[in-house]
mmCIF file of C-alpha atoms in Angstrom:
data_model
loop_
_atom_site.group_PDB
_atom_site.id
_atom_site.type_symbol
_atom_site.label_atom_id
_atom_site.label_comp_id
_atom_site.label_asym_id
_atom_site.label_seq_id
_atom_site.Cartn_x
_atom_site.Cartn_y
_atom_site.Cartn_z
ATOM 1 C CA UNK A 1 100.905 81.503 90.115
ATOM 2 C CA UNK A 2 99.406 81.843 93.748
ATOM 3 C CA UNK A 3 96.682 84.734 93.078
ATOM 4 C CA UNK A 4 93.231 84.758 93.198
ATOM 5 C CA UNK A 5 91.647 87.132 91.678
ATOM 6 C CA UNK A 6 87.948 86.194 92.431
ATOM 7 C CA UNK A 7 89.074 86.059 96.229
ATOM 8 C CA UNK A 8 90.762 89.801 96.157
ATOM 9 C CA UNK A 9 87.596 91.081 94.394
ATOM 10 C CA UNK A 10 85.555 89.567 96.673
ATOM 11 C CA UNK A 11 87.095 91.005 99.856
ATOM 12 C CA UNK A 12 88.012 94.456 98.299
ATOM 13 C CA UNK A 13 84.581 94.762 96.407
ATOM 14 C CA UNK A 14 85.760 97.708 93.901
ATOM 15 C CA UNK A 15 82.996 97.685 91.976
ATOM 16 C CA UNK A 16 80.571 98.550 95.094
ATOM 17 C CA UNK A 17 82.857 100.984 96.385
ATOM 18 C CA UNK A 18 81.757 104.730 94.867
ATOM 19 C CA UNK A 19 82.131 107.261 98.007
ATOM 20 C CA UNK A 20 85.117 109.599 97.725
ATOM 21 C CA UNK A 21 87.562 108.975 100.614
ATOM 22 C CA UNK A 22 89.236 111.910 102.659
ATOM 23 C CA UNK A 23 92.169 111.585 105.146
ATOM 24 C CA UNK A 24 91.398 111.754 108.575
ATOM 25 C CA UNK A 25 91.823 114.107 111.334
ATOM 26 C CA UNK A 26 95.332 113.615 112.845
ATOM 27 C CA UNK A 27 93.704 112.837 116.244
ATOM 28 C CA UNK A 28 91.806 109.601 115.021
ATOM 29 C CA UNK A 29 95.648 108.366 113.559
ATOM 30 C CA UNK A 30 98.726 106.460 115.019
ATOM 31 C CA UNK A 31 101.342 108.628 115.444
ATOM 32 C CA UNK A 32 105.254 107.808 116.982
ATOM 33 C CA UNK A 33 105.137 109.321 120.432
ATOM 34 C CA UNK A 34 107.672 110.356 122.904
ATOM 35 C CA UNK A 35 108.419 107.967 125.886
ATOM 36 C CA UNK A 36 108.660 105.010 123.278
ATOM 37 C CA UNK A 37 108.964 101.098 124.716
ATOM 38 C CA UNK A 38 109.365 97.992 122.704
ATOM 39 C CA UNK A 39 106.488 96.593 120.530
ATOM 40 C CA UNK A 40 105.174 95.380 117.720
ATOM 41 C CA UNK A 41 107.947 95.095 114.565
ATOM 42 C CA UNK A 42 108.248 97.395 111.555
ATOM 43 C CA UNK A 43 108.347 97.767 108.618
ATOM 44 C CA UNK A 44 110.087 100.861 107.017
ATOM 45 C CA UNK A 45 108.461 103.352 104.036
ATOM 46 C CA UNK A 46 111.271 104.566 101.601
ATOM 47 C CA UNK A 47 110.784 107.710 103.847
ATOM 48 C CA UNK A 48 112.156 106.834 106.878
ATOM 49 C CA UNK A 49 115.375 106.224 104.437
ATOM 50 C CA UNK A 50 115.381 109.169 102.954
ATOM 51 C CA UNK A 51 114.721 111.524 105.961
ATOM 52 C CA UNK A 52 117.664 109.700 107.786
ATOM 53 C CA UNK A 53 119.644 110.436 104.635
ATOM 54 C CA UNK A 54 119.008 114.058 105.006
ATOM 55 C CA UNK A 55 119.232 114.494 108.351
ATOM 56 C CA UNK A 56 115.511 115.342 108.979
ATOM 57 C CA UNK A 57 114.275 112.217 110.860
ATOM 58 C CA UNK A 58 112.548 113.073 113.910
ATOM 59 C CA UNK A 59 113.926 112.025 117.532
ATOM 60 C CA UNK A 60 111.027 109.542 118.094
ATOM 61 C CA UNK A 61 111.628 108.042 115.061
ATOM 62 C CA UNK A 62 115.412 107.485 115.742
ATOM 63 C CA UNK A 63 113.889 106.013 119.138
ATOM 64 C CA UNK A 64 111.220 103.790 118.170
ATOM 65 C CA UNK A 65 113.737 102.568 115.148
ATOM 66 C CA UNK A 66 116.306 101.371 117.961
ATOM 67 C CA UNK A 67 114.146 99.795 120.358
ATOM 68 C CA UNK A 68 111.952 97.462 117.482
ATOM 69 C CA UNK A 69 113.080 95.352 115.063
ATOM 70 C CA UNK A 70 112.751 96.873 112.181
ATOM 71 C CA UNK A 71 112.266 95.351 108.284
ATOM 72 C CA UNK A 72 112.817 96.194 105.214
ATOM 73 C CA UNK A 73 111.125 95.628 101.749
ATOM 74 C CA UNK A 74 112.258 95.337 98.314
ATOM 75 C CA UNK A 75 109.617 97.958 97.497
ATOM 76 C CA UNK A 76 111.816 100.692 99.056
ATOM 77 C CA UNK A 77 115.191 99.012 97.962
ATOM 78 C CA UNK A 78 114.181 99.623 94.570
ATOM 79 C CA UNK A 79 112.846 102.957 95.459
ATOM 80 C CA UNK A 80 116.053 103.550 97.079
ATOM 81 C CA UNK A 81 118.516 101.889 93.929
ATOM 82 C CA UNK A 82 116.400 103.991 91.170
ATOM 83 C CA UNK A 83 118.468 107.059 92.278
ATOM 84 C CA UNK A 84 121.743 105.011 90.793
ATOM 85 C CA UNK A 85 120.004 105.235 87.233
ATOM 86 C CA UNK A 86 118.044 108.276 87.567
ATOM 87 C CA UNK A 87 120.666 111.180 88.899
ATOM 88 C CA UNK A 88 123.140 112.637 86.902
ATOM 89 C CA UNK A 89 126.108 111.357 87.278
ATOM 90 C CA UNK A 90 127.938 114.961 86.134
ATOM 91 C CA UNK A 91 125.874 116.586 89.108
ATOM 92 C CA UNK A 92 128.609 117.747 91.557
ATOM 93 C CA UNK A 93 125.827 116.166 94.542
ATOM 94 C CA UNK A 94 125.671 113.367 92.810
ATOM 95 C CA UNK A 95 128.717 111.116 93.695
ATOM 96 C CA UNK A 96 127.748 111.737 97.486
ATOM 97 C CA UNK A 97 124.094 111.240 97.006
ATOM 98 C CA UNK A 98 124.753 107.770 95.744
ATOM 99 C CA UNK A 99 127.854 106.892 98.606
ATOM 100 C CA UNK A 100 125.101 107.957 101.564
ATOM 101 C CA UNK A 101 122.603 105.591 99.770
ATOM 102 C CA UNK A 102 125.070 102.746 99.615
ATOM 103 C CA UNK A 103 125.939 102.996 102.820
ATOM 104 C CA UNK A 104 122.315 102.814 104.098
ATOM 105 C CA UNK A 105 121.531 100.175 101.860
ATOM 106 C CA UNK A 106 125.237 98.152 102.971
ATOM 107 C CA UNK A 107 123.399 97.839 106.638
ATOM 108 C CA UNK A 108 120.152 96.397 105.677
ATOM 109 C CA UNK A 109 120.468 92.633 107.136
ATOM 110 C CA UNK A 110 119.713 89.836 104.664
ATOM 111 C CA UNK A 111 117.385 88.401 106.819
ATOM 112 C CA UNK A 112 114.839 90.963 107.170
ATOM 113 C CA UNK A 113 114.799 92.084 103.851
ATOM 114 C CA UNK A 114 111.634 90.710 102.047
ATOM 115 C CA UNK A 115 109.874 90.755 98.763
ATOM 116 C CA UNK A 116 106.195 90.620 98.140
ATOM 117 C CA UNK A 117 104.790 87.254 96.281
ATOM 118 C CA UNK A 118 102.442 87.527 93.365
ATOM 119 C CA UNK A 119 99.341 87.460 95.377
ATOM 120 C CA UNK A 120 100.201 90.482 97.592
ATOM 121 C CA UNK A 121 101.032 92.253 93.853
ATOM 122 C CA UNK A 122 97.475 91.212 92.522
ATOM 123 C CA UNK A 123 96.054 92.545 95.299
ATOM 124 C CA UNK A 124 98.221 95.884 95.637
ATOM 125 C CA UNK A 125 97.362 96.318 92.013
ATOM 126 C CA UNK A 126 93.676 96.670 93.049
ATOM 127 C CA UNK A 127 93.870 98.594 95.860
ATOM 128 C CA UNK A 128 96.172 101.664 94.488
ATOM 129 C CA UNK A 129 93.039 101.613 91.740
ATOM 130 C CA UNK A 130 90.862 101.858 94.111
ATOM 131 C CA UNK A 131 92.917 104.085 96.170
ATOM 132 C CA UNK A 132 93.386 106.029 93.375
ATOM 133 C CA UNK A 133 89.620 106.477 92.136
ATOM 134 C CA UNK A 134 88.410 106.901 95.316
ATOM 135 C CA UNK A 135 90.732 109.202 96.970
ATOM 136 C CA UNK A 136 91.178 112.064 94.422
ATOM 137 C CA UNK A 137 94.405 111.405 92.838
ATOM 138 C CA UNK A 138 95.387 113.156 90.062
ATOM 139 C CA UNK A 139 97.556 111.729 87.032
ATOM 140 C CA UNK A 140 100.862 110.568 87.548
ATOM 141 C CA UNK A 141 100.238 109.635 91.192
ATOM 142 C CA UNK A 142 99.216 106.042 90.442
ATOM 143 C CA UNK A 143 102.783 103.950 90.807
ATOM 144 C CA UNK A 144 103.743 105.885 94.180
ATOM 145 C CA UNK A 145 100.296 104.539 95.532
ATOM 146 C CA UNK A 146 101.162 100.874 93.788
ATOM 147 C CA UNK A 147 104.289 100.992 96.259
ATOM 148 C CA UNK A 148 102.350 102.126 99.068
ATOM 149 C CA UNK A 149 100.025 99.328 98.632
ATOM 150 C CA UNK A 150 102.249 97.137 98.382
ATOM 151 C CA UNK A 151 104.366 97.955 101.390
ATOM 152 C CA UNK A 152 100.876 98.686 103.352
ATOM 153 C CA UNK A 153 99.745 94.811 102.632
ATOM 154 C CA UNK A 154 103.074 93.255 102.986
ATOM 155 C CA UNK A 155 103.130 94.515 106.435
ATOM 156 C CA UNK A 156 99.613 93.501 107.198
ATOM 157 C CA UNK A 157 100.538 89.950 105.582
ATOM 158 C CA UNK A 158 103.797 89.566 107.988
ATOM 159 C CA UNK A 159 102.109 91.466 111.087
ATOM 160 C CA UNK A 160 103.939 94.396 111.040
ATOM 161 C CA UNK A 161 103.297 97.979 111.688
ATOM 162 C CA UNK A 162 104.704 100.427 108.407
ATOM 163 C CA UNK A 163 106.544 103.339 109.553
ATOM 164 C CA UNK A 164 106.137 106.372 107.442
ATOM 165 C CA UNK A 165 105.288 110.142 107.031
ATOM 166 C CA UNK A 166 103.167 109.482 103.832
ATOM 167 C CA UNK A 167 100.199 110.037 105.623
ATOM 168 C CA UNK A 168 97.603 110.879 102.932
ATOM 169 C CA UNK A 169 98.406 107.793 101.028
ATOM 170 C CA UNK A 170 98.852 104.973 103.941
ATOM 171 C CA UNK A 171 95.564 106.188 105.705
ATOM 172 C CA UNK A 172 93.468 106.123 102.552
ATOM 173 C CA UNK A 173 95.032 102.580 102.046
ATOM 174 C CA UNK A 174 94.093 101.582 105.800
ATOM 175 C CA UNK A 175 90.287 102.766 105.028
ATOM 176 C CA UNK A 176 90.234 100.489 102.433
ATOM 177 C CA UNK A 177 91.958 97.525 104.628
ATOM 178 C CA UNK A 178 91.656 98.633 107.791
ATOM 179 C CA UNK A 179 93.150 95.666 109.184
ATOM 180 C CA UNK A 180 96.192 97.086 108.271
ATOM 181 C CA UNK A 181 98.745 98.815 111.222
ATOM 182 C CA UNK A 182 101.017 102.283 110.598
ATOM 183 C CA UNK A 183 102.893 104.450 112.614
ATOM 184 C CA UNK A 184 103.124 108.291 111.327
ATOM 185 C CA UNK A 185 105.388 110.650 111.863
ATOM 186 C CA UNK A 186 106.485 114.238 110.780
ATOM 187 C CA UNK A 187 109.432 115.891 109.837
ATOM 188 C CA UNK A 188 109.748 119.421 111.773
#
């Protein structure tokens, strides 16, 4: 197995880590302007899916998503597939819920879909803990921030920038790792 835990303790120091952490002001975060150009690739939160599935995605975001390459992680494909298990399937929604998520998932390329190696899920383990204990959570929010951390750090690992509208959870993860990139955005 290709984690080090000795070396992720060492760089994320949890155990010196005690000060509660607060999101920022807007103003000191990256967020998806208008006038867009080319740059840097992303990476996209399970978000960006789901507001494009209902409709609510922002123009910027429709912009910035056509003029960058844009990724995709097995984090929000499974995020995206647990709706197949999860809904009912006597709900009258549910037959078109499930045809609009196919059909998003049916035009994700092969080759930028990725999945992140044990070492990036050692690590994303201890930084949703830390995440988690420092930033206020309350039970129940602890495997939402375990995707978040994971997405965050398989961004960071690959050089890309995540895409999302989770604020509170991807700037708490770039305090911790603030080597990190995101774009934010919000739904009107």
């Amino acid at each position: 197995m290709n984690f080090d835990l000795r070396r992720v303790l060492r760089r994320l120091k949890p155990d010196r880590l005690v000060t509660p952490l607060v999101r920022r002001p807007d103003d000191e975060l990256p967020f998806v302007q208008q006038h867009l150009r080319p740059g840097p690739e992303l990476l996209l939160d399970s978000v960006v899916y789901i507001d494009t599935l209902q409709d609510r995605s922002p123009m910027e975001v429709d912009e910035i998503t056509s003029l960058r390459i844009c990724n995709h992680s097995a984090v929000s494909l499974a995020e995206l597939t647990h709706a197949f298990g999860r809904l009912n399937p006597a709900h009258r929604d549910t037959p078109n819920t499930l045809a609009r998520i196919s059909e998003v998932i049916a035009v994700i390329r092969t080759h930028r879909l990725t999945a992140p190696g044990p070492s990036l899920w050692g690590t994303a383990g201890v930084l949703a803990g830390l995440a988690f204990r420092l930033g206020g959570y309350g039970k129940g929010q602890e495997r939402k921030l375990l995707n978040g951390a994971l997405l965050y750090l398989q961004a960071l690992e690959s050089g890309q920038v995540v895409l999302t509208r989770n604020i509170g959870d991807f700037d708490l993860l770039n305090q911790l790792v603030p080597e990190g990139r995101m774009l934010f955005y919000r739904v009107a």
